[in-house]
Structures are given as C-alpha cells and as structure tokens.
Short mmCIF file of C-alpha atoms and ligand atoms in Angstrom, two decimals:
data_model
loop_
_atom_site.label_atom_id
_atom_site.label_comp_id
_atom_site.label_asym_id
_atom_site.label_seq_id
_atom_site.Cartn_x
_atom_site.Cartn_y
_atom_site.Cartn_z
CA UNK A 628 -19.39 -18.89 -17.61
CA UNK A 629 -23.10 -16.90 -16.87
CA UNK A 630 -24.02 -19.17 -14.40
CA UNK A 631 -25.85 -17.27 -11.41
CA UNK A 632 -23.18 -16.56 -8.34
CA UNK A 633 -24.64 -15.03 -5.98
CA UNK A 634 -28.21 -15.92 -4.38
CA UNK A 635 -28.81 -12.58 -1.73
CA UNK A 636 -31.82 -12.16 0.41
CA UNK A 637 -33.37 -8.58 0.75
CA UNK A 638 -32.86 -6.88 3.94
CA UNK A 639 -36.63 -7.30 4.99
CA UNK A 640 -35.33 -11.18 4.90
CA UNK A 641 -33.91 -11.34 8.32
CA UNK A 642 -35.34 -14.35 9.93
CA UNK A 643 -37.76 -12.91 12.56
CA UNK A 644 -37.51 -15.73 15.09
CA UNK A 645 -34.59 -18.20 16.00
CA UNK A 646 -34.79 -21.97 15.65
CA UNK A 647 -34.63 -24.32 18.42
CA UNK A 648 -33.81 -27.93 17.53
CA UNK A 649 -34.26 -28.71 21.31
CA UNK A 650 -38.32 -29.44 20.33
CA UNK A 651 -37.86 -31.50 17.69
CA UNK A 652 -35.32 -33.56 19.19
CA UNK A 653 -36.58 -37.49 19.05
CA UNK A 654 -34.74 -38.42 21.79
CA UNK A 655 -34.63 -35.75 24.60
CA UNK A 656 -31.19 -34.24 25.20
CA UNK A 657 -29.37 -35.28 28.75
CA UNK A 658 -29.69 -32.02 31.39
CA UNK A 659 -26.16 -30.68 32.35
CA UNK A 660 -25.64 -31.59 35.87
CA UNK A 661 -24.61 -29.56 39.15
CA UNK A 662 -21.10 -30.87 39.23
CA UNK A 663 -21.47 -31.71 43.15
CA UNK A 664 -24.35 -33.45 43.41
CA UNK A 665 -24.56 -34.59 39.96
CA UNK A 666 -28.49 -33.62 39.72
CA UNK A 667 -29.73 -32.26 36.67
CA UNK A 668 -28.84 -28.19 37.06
CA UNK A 669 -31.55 -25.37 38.60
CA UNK A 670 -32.30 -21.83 36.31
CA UNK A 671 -30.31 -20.86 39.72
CA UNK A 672 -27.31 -21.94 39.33
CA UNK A 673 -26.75 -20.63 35.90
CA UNK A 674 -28.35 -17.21 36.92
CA UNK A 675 -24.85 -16.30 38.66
CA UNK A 676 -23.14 -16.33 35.45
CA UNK A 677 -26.00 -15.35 32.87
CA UNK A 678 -28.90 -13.20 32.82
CA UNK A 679 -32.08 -14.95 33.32
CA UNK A 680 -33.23 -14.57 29.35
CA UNK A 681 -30.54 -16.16 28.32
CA UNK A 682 -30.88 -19.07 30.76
CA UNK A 683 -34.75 -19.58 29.92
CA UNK A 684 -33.03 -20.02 26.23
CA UNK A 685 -30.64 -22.37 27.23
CA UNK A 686 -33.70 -24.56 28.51
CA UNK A 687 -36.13 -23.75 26.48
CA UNK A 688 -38.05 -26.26 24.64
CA UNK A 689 -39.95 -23.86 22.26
CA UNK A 690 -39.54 -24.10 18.61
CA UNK A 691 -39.31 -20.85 17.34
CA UNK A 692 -38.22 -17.52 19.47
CA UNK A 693 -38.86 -13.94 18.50
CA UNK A 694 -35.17 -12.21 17.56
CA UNK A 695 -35.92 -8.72 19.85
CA UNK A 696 -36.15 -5.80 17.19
CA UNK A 697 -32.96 -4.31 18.98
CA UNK A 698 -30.99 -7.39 18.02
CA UNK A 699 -32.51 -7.21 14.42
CA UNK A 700 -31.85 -3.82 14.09
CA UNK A 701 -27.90 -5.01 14.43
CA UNK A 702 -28.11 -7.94 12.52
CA UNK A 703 -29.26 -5.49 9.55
CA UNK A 704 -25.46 -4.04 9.76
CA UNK A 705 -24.63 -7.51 7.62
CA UNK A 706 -28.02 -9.67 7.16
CA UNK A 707 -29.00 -11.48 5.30
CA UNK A 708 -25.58 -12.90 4.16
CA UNK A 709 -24.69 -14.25 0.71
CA UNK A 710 -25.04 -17.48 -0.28
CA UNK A 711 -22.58 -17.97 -3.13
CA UNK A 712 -21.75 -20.46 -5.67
CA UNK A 713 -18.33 -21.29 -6.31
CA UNK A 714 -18.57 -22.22 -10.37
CA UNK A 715 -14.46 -21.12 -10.35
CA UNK A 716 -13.89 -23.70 -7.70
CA UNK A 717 -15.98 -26.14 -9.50
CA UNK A 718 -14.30 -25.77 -13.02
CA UNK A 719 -10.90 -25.84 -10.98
CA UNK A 720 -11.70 -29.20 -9.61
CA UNK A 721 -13.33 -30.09 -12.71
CA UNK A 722 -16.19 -31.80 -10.89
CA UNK A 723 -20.02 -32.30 -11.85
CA UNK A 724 -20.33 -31.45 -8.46
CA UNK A 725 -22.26 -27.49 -7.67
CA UNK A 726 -21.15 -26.09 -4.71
CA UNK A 727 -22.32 -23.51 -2.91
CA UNK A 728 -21.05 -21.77 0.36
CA UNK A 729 -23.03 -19.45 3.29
CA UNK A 730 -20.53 -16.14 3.30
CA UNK A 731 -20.53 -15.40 7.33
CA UNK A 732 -17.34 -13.73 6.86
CA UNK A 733 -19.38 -10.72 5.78
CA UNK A 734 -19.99 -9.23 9.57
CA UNK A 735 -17.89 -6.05 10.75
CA UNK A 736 -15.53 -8.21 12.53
CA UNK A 737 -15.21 -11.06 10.02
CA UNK A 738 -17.59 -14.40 10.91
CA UNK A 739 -20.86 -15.82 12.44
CA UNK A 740 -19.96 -14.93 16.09
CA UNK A 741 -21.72 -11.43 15.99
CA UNK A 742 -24.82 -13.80 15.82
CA UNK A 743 -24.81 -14.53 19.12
CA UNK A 744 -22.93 -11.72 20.55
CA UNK A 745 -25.52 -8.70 19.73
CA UNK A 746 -28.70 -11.09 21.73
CA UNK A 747 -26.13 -11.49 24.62
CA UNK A 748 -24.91 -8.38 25.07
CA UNK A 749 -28.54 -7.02 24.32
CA UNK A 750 -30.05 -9.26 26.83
CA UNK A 751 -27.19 -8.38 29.57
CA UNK A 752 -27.89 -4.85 29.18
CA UNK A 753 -31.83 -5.37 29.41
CA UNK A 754 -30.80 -7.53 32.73
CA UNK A 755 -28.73 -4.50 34.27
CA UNK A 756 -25.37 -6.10 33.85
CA UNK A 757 -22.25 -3.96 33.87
CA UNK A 758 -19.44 -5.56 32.19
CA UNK A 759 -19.37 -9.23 30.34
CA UNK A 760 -16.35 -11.70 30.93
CA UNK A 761 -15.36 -14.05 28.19
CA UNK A 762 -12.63 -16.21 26.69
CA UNK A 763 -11.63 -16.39 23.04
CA UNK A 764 -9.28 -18.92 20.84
CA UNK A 765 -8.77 -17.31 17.35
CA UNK A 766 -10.42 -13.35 18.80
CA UNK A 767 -12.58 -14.00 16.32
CA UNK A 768 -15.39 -14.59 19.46
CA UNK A 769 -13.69 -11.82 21.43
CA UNK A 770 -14.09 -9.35 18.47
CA UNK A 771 -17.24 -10.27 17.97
CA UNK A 772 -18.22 -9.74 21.97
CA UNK A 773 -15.93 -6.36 22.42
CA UNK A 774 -18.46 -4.89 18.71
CA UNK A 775 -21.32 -5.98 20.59
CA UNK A 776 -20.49 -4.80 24.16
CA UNK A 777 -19.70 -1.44 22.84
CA UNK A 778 -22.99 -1.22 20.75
CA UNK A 779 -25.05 -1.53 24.22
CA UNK A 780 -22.66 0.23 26.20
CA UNK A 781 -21.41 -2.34 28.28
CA UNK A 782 -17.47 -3.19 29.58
CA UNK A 783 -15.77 -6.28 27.81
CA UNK A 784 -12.65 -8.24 29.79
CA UNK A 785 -11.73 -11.02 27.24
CA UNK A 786 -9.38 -13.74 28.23
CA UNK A 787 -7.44 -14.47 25.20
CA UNK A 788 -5.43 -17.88 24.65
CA UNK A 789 -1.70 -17.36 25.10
CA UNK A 790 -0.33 -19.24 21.46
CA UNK A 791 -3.35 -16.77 19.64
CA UNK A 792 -2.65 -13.89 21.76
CA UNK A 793 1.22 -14.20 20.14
CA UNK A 794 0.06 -15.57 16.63
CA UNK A 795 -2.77 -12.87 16.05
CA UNK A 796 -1.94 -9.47 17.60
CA UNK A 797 -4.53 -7.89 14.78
CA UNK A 798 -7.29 -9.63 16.50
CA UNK A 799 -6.59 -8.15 20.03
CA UNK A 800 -6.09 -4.59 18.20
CA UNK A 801 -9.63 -5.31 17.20
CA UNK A 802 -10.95 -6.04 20.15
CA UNK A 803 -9.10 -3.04 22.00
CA UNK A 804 -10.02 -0.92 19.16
CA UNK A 805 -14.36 -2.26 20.31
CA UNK A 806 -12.76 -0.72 24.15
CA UNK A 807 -11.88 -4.11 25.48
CA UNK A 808 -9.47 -5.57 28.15
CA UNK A 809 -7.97 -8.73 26.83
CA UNK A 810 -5.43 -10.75 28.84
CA UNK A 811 -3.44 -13.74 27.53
CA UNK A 812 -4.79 -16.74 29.25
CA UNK A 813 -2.94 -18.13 30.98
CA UNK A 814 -3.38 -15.23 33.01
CA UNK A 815 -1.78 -13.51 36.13
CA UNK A 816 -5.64 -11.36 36.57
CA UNK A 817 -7.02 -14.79 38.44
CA UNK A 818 -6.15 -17.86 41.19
CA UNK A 819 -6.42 -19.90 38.24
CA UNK A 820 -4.67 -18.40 35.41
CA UNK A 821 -1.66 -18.17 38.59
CA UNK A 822 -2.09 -21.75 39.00
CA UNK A 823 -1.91 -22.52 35.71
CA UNK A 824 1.86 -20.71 34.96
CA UNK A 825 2.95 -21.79 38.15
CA UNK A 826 3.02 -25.41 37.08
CA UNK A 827 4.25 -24.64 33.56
CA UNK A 828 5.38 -20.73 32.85
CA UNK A 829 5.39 -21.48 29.35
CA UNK A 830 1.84 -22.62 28.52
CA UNK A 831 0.28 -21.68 25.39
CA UNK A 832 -3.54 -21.95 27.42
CA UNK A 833 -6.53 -23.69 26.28
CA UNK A 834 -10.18 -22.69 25.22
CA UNK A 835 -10.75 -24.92 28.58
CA UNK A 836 -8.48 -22.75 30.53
CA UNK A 837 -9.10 -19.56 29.27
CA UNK A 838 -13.05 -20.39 30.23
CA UNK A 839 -12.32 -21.35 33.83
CA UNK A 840 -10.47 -17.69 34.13
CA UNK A 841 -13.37 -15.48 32.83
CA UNK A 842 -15.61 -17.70 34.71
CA UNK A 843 -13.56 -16.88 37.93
CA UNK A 844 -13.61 -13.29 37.02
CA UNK A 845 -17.43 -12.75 36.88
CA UNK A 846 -17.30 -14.64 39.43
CA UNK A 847 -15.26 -12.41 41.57
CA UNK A 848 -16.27 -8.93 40.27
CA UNK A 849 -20.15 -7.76 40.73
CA UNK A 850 -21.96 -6.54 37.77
CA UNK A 851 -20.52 -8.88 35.44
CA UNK A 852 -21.98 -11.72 33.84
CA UNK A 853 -20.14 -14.60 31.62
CA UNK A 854 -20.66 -14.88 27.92
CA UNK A 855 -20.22 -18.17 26.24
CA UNK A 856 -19.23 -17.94 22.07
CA UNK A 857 -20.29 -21.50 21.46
CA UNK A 858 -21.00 -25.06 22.70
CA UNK A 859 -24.50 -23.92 24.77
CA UNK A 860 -27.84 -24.41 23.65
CA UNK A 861 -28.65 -20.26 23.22
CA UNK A 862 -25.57 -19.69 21.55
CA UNK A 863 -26.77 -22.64 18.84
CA UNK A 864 -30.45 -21.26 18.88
CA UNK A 865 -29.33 -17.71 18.37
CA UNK A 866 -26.77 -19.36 15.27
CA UNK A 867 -29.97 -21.03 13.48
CA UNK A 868 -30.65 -17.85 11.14
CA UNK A 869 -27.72 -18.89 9.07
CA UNK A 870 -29.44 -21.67 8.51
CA UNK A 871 -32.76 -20.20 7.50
CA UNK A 872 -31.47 -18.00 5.21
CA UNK A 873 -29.48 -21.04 3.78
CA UNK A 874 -33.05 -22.65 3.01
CA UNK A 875 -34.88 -19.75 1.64
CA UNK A 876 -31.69 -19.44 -0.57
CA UNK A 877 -31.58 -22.93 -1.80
CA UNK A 878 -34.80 -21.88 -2.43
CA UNK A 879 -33.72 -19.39 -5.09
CA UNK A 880 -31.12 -21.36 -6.77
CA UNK A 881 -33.72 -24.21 -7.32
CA UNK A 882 -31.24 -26.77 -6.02
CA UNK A 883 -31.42 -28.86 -3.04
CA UNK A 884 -28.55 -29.88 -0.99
CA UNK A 885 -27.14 -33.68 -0.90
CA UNK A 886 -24.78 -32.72 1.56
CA UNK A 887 -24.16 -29.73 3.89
CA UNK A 888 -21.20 -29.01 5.71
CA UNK A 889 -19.36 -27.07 8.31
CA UNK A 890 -16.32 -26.89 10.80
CA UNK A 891 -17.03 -27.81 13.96
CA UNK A 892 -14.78 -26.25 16.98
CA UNK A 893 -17.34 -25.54 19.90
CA UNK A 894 -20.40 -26.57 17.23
CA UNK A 895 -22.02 -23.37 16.59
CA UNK A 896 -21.34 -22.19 13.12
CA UNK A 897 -22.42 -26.27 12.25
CA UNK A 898 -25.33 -25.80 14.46
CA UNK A 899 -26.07 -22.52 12.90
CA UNK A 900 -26.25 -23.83 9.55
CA UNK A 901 -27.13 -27.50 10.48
CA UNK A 902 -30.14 -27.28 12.62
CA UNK A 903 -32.87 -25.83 10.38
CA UNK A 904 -31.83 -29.22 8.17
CA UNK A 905 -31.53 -31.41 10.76
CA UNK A 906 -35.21 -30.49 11.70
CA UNK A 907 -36.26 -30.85 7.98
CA UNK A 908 -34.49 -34.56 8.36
CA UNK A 909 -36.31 -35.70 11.58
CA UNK A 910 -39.96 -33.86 10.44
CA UNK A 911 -40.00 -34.86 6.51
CA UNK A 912 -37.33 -37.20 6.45
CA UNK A 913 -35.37 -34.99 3.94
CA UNK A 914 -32.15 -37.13 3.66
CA UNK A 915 -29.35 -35.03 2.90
CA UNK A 916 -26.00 -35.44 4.39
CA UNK A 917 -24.91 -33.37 7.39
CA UNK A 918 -20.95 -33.48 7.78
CA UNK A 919 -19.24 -31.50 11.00
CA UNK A 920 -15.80 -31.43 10.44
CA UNK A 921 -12.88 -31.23 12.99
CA UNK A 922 -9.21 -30.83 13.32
CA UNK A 923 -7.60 -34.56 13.56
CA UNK A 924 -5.01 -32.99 16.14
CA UNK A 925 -8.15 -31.50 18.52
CA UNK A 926 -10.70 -34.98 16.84
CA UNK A 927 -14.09 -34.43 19.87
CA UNK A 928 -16.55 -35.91 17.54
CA UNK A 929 -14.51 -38.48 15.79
CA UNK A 930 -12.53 -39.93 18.57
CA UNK A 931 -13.51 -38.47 21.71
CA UNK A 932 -15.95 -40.22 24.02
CA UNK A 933 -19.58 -39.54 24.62
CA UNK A 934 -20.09 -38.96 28.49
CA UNK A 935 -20.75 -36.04 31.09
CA UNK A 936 -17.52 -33.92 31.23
CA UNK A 937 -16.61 -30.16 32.81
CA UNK A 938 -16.78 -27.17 29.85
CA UNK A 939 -13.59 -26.11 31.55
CA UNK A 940 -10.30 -26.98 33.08
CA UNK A 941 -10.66 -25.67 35.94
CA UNK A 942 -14.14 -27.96 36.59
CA UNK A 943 -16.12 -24.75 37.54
CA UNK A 944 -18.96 -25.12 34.95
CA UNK A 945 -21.93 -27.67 35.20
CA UNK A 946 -21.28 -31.53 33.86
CA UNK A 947 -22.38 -31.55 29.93
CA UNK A 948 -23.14 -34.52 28.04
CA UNK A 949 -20.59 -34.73 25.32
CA UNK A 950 -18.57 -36.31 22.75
CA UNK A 951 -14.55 -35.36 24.61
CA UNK A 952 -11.57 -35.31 24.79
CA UNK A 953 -11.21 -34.87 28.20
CA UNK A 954 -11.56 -31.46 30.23
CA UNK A 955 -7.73 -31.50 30.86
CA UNK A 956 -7.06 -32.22 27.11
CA UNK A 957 -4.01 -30.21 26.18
CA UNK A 958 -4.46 -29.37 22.05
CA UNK A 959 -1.86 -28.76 20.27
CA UNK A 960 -1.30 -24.67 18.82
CA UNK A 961 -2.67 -25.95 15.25
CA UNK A 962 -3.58 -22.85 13.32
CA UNK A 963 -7.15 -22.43 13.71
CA UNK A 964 -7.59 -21.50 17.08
CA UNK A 965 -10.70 -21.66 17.25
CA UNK A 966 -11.27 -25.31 16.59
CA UNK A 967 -8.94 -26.26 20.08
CA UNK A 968 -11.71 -27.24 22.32
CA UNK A 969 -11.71 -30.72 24.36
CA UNK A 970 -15.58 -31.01 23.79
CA UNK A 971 -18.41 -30.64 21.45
CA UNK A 972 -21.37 -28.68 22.26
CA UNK A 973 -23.78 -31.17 23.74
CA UNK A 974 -26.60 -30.26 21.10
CA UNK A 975 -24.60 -31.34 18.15
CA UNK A 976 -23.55 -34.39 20.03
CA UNK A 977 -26.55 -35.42 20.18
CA UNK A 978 -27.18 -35.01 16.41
CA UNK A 979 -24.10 -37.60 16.41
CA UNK A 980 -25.51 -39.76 18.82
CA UNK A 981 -29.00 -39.96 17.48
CA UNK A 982 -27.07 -40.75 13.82
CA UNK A 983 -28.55 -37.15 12.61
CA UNK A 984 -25.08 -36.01 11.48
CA UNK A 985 -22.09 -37.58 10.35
CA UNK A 986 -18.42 -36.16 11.22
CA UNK A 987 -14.55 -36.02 9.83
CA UNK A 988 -11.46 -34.68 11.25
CA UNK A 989 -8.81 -33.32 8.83
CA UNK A 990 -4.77 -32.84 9.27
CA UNK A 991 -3.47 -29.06 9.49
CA UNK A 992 -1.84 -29.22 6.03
CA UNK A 993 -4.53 -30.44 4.05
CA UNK A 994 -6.76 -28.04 5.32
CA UNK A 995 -4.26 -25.24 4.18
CA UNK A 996 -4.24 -27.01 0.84
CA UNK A 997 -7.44 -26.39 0.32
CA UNK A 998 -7.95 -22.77 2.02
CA UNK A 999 -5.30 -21.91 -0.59
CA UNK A 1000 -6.83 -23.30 -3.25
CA UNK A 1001 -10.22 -21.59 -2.40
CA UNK A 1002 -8.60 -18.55 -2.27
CA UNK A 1003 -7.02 -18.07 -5.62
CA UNK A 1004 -10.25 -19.73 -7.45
CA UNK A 1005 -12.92 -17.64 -5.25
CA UNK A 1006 -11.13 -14.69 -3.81
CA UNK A 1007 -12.04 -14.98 -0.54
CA UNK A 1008 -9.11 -16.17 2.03
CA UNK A 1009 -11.12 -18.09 4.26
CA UNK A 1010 -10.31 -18.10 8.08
CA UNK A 1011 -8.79 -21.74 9.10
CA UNK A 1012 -11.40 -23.00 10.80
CA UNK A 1013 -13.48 -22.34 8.02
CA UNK A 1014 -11.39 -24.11 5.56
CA UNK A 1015 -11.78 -27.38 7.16
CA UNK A 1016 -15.00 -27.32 5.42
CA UNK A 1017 -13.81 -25.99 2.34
CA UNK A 1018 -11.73 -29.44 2.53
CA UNK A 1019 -14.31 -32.00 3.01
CA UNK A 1020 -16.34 -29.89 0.68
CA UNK A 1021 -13.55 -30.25 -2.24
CA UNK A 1022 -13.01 -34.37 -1.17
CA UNK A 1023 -16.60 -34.81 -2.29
CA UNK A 1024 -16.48 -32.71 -5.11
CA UNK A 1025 -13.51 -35.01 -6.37
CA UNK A 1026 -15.75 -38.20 -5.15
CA UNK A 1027 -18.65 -36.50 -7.91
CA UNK A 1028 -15.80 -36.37 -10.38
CA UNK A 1029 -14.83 -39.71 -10.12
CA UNK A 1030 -17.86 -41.01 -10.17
CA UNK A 1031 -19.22 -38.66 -12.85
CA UNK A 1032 -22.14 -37.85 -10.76
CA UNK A 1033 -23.29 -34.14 -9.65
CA UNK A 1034 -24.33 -33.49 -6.02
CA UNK A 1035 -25.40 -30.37 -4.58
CA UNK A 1036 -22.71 -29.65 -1.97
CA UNK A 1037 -23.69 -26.53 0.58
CA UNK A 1038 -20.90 -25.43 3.07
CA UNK A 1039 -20.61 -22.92 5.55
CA UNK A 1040 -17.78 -20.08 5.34
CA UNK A 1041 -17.88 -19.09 9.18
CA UNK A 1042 -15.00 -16.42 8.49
CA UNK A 1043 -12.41 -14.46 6.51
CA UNK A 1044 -9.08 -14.98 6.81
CA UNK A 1045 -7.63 -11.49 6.81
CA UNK A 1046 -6.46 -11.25 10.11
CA UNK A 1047 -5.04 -15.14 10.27
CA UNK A 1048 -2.09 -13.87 7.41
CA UNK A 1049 0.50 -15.28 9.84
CA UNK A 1050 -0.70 -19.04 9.83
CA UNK A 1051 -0.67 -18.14 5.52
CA UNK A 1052 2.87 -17.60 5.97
CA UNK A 1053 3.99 -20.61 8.07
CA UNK A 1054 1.96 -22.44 5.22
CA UNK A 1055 3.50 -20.82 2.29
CA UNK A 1056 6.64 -20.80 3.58
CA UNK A 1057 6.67 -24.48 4.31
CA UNK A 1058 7.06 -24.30 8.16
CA UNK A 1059 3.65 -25.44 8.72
CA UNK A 1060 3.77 -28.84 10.40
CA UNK A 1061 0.78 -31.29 11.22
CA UNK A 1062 0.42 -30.37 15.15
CA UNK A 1063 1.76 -27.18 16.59
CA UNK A 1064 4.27 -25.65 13.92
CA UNK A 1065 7.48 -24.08 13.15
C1 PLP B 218 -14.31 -18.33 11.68
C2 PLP B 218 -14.58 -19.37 12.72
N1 PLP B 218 -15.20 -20.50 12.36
C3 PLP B 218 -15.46 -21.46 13.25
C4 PLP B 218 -15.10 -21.34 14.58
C5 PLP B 218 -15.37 -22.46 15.52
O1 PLP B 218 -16.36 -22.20 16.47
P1 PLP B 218 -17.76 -22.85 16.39
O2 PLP B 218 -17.56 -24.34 16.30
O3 PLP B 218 -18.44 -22.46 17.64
O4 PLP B 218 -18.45 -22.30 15.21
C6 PLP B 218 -14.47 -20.18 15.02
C7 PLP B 218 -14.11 -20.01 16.42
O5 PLP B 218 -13.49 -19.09 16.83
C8 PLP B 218 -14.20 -19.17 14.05
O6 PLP B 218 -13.59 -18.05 14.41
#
C-alpha cells in the first residue's frame, strides 16, 4: 500500500485563538429575540443563564479569540487530533476518490464536545459559578460536560433524554463516574419535566425537552449557570480548532479538499470543521463543497423551514433564526441521539441561507451500512452520528468511481462508537428499522 495514513500535528500545534465566522459573514446574521417583546435580545438577559464571557462570545463580532492557556493546557490531553486517510476504505470502494477524515473521537470521553466543554466550564469557574445544568441526547455532551466540570471543580446536573438514558447506560456510568447527577428527561426534578409525563407517562423526551428542564433548573437553584453543547454561536467559535488543524493538515498531505463534510445534529462538529473553509470560500473564493448532513427522520436543514423559533419545548429560551422543524417537533428514537434536535444552530443556517453550504439527510439503515463498512476497512467504529458523514462521504466516493474522476473528499469523525454497541446490535441483528426501532 505505503501511502502516508496519518497526517498529526505536534503538540505546540494547538490553534492559539478560536475562529469566529460571525466577522466574515456577508450578510449579517439575524439577533435572537426576547421571546416577549420580540426585540433583538440584551447581554442581560442571557447573563441569568451564562457567565458574562461566554455571552460577549456569543455576540462577538471579532475574528479571532485568544483560547485562555487554562483551556489549552486541557486541550493538550488530546490536541491536535489526527487527520487520517482512509486508503483501506478507498481500495474497498474501489474509487479514484482520496478520502480523508478529522479523528475527534480521540478525546477522553470519545468526540469533539470536550471542545467546548473545558472554555465553559473554565469560564464558569473564572465567573464564580457553582454547579452547571445541562441536557444531553447521545451523553456524549453530558460526558464531555461532567470531564470538564470535574477538571475545574465545579457540580454537573445533566438532564439526560429518556430513549438514550435506556439505550446507553455506559454513557451515564461515564458521566457519574466525572461525579455527575443525570436524570432521564422527562424528568420528575422540574414543573416541566412533571408536565411533560403527566400528559404522556411514557415519553422517550426530546433534546427540546430535556433543554427546557436544565434551563428551569438553573433557573431555580442559585449558583448555577446553563451550558449549551451545540447550536450557539460560542459553542461553534470554540468548535473552529478542528477546523484549523484540518487546514494546516491538508497542508501536509499536499491535497486540497473538493468537498468537506460532516453530520449535522445541533451544527457544531460541521461548524467546527466547516467554518475555517467557509471563511476561505467567502475571502478567496476557494470553491470547495461544504455538505452538512442530517438524519431524514429528524431532516432541519433539508426540510425544515427557515424562521425565528424557541431552542426548547418548553419556549423558555430567546427566538433563534433557524432552519426547523418546529419547537414541539417530536423525533423519532433513531439511533444517533444526538442528531434529534427540531432546529439547526442559527450560524450554520445561515451558511444555508447565504448558499455557503449545501445539505443531505440520510435514512437510519443506510447510515449503519456504511458505519459498518467503515469499521471493518478502518478499524474505528464510528459513533452514529458520525457515520452519517461517513455515508455521504462513501456516495461521492462511488460518484468518483463512476465517473473515473478523483476528488479530495475530507470528513469529520465527531466520535467513537464504543459506547453506542447496543444500536450495533439492533443493526446486526436486523431489528433496526428506518424511524424508532425494534
Ligand atoms: C459524536 C457526535 N457527533 C455529532 C453530534 C451532533 O452534535 P453537533 O451537531 O452539535 O455536532 C453528537 C451529539 O451528541 C455526537 O455525540
């Protein structure tokens, strides 16, 4: 074979400053609104739920924003991560096509959400707070909050959604393990969560749901702030130095990418990856391809509207413009949990909007199709989510194939799999169906 796999960055390669697509933006993004007056939202309103650095990087318009050496210091547990290229996948599919993938799944707890979880728990405990309140679909978020909460010594209550709470009990061992509370949402711990199993005892909760209950818990319980895994602007920002790396990496392999991809549940592993291209699109014209890819049973981008919408069920956060579903959206319990959100972060909306990025929803079965096949040609078992990329990225290898033409095809693999063995099994024992399963 002896063609080069694996492109690493040395450990003094840590981007020093995140990227903020917000400045480069042709077209400036639509505020979030207060949701009773419908005005474009005050730093105070977001100050009851987050720390005041985090909400001067949720509006920030500067380009480039020093990563505290604190936060660095943590991201040197697992950055720089690999960028890899997958020559056995390649030769499988027999396609002209290279194809390379960004390995996330390298942090302690298994994907790109320790990204944003060490500068929020590090800026909490710079800000005083106590304890952070947060939801999480797959626990791959939750994990990743729990590590960083007990790094800075703070308390972690996670709200967990009921059908992953049941589907993945490793993941809330994990997060117990990090000295978390976790609750299946819905929840008895809040007026909502009791709401919520009064009108159906049997619901398997929502990403939408499960928000509205940590939201009413910080709410409720001084010295704790709310911690968002995805969909805001910071959470995006903090996300870009998977994309940086990606570049200087590209870099090394002396290739440059037709088409980059990712999964896309709240938008910030595509963000993550996506952005620092985006900006290389809209400053240089680069043209490559930019492809966020969704579940078609939970489709935000693909056939959800653009328009202001809640975050949450429960219509407690501010209005967002987004592509959605609608906040009362009920997705079905498809596998990867963390792709069952009604909306898409309103930054990568925009990218939609302004015709920046393009996007493509896949069915459940396919998706395993394709995680499988990744697996026994790379190794890696990649987490669901993740493997909706691994999907579009195969369909275009096959497109190079048939068309005998080679593209450079860069996706991003958000996660591992490991703890996600059970939604293996429904697959392999062929009790997987398209929406909600067995
Ligand atoms: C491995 C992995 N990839 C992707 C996602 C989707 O989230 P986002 O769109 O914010 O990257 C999740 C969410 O839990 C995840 O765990």
């Amino acid at each position: 074979m002896g063609e080069k796999l694996n492109f690493l960055l040395g450990a003094d390669q840590v981007p020093t400053h995140w990227y903020n697509l917000l400045a480069d933006f042709p077209e400036p993004l639509p505020p979030p609104l207060h949701p009773g007056t419908h005005e474009p939202v005050t730093p105070d309103l977001l100050t009851a739920l987050l720390p005041e650095s985090l909400v001067a990087q949720e509006m920030s318009a500067e380009r480039l924003i020093e990563i505290p050496k604190e936060v660095r210091d943590v991201y040197a547990l697992y950055r720089p991560t690999p960028l890899l290229r997958a020559v056995r996948l390649e030769k499988a599919l027999q396609t002209p096509a290279h194809i390379y993938y960004k390995y996330e799944g390298v942090s302690p707890v298994g994907s790109h959400k320790p990204n944003t979880a060490i500068p929020q728990a590090y800026y909490n405990k710079v800000a005083g707070s106590r304890r952070l309140a947060s939801e999480t679909g797959a626990g791959q978020w939750g994990s990743a909050l729990s590590l960083a909460c007990s790094l800075f010594g703070l308390e972690c209550t996670i709200y967990m959604v009921k059908v992953s709470f049941d589907q993945k009990p490793y993941r809330k061992l994990l997060m117990q393990t990090y000295g978390a509370t976790v609750h299946p949402s819905p929840s008895n711990q809040t007026e909502f969560g009791r709401k919520v199993l009064a009108a159906d005892p049997h619901s398997s909760g929502s990403l939408g749901i499960a928000i509205s209950e940590a939201i009413e818990d910080t709410t409720r319980n001084p010295g704790t702030k709310y911690s968002l895994g995805s969909v805001l602007n910071h959470v995006c920002l903090h996300q870009s130095v998977i994309g940086q790396e990606t570049i200087e990496q590209m870099q090394m392999t002396g290739e440059d990418p037709d088409i980059i991809i990712g999964c896309a549940g709240g938008g910030s592993n595509f963000a993550g990856l996506a952005f620092p291209f985006v900006q290389r699109k809209i400053m240089m014209g680069k043209g490559c391809r930019i492809v966020a890819v969704e579940p078609a049973s939970c489709p935000s981008l693909t056939q959800g509207e653009l328009r202001y919408d809640f975050g949450d069920t429960a219509e407690t956060t501010p209005l967002m413009m987004m592509y959605t579903l609608g906040h009362q959206f009920m997705p079905p319990s498809l596998h990867a949990g963390g792709l069952r959100y009604h909306g898409m972060s309103p930054m990568v909306s925009h990218c939609k909007k302004l015709g920046l990025i393009d996007a493509l929803a896949v069915p459940q079965i396919k998706v395993f199709q394709s995680a499988v096949q990744f697996a026994r040609t790379e190794g890696i078992v990649p987490a669901p989510e993740s493997a909706h990329a691994i999907s579009v990225a195969i369909d275009e290898a096959m497109k190079c194939r048939e068309e005998d033409r080679k593209r450079v095809i860069v996706f991003n693999l958000s996660g591992n799999g490991l703890l996600d063995l059970a939604a293996y099994d429904t697959y392999l024992s062929g009790k997987m169906h398209e929406s909600g399963d067995d």
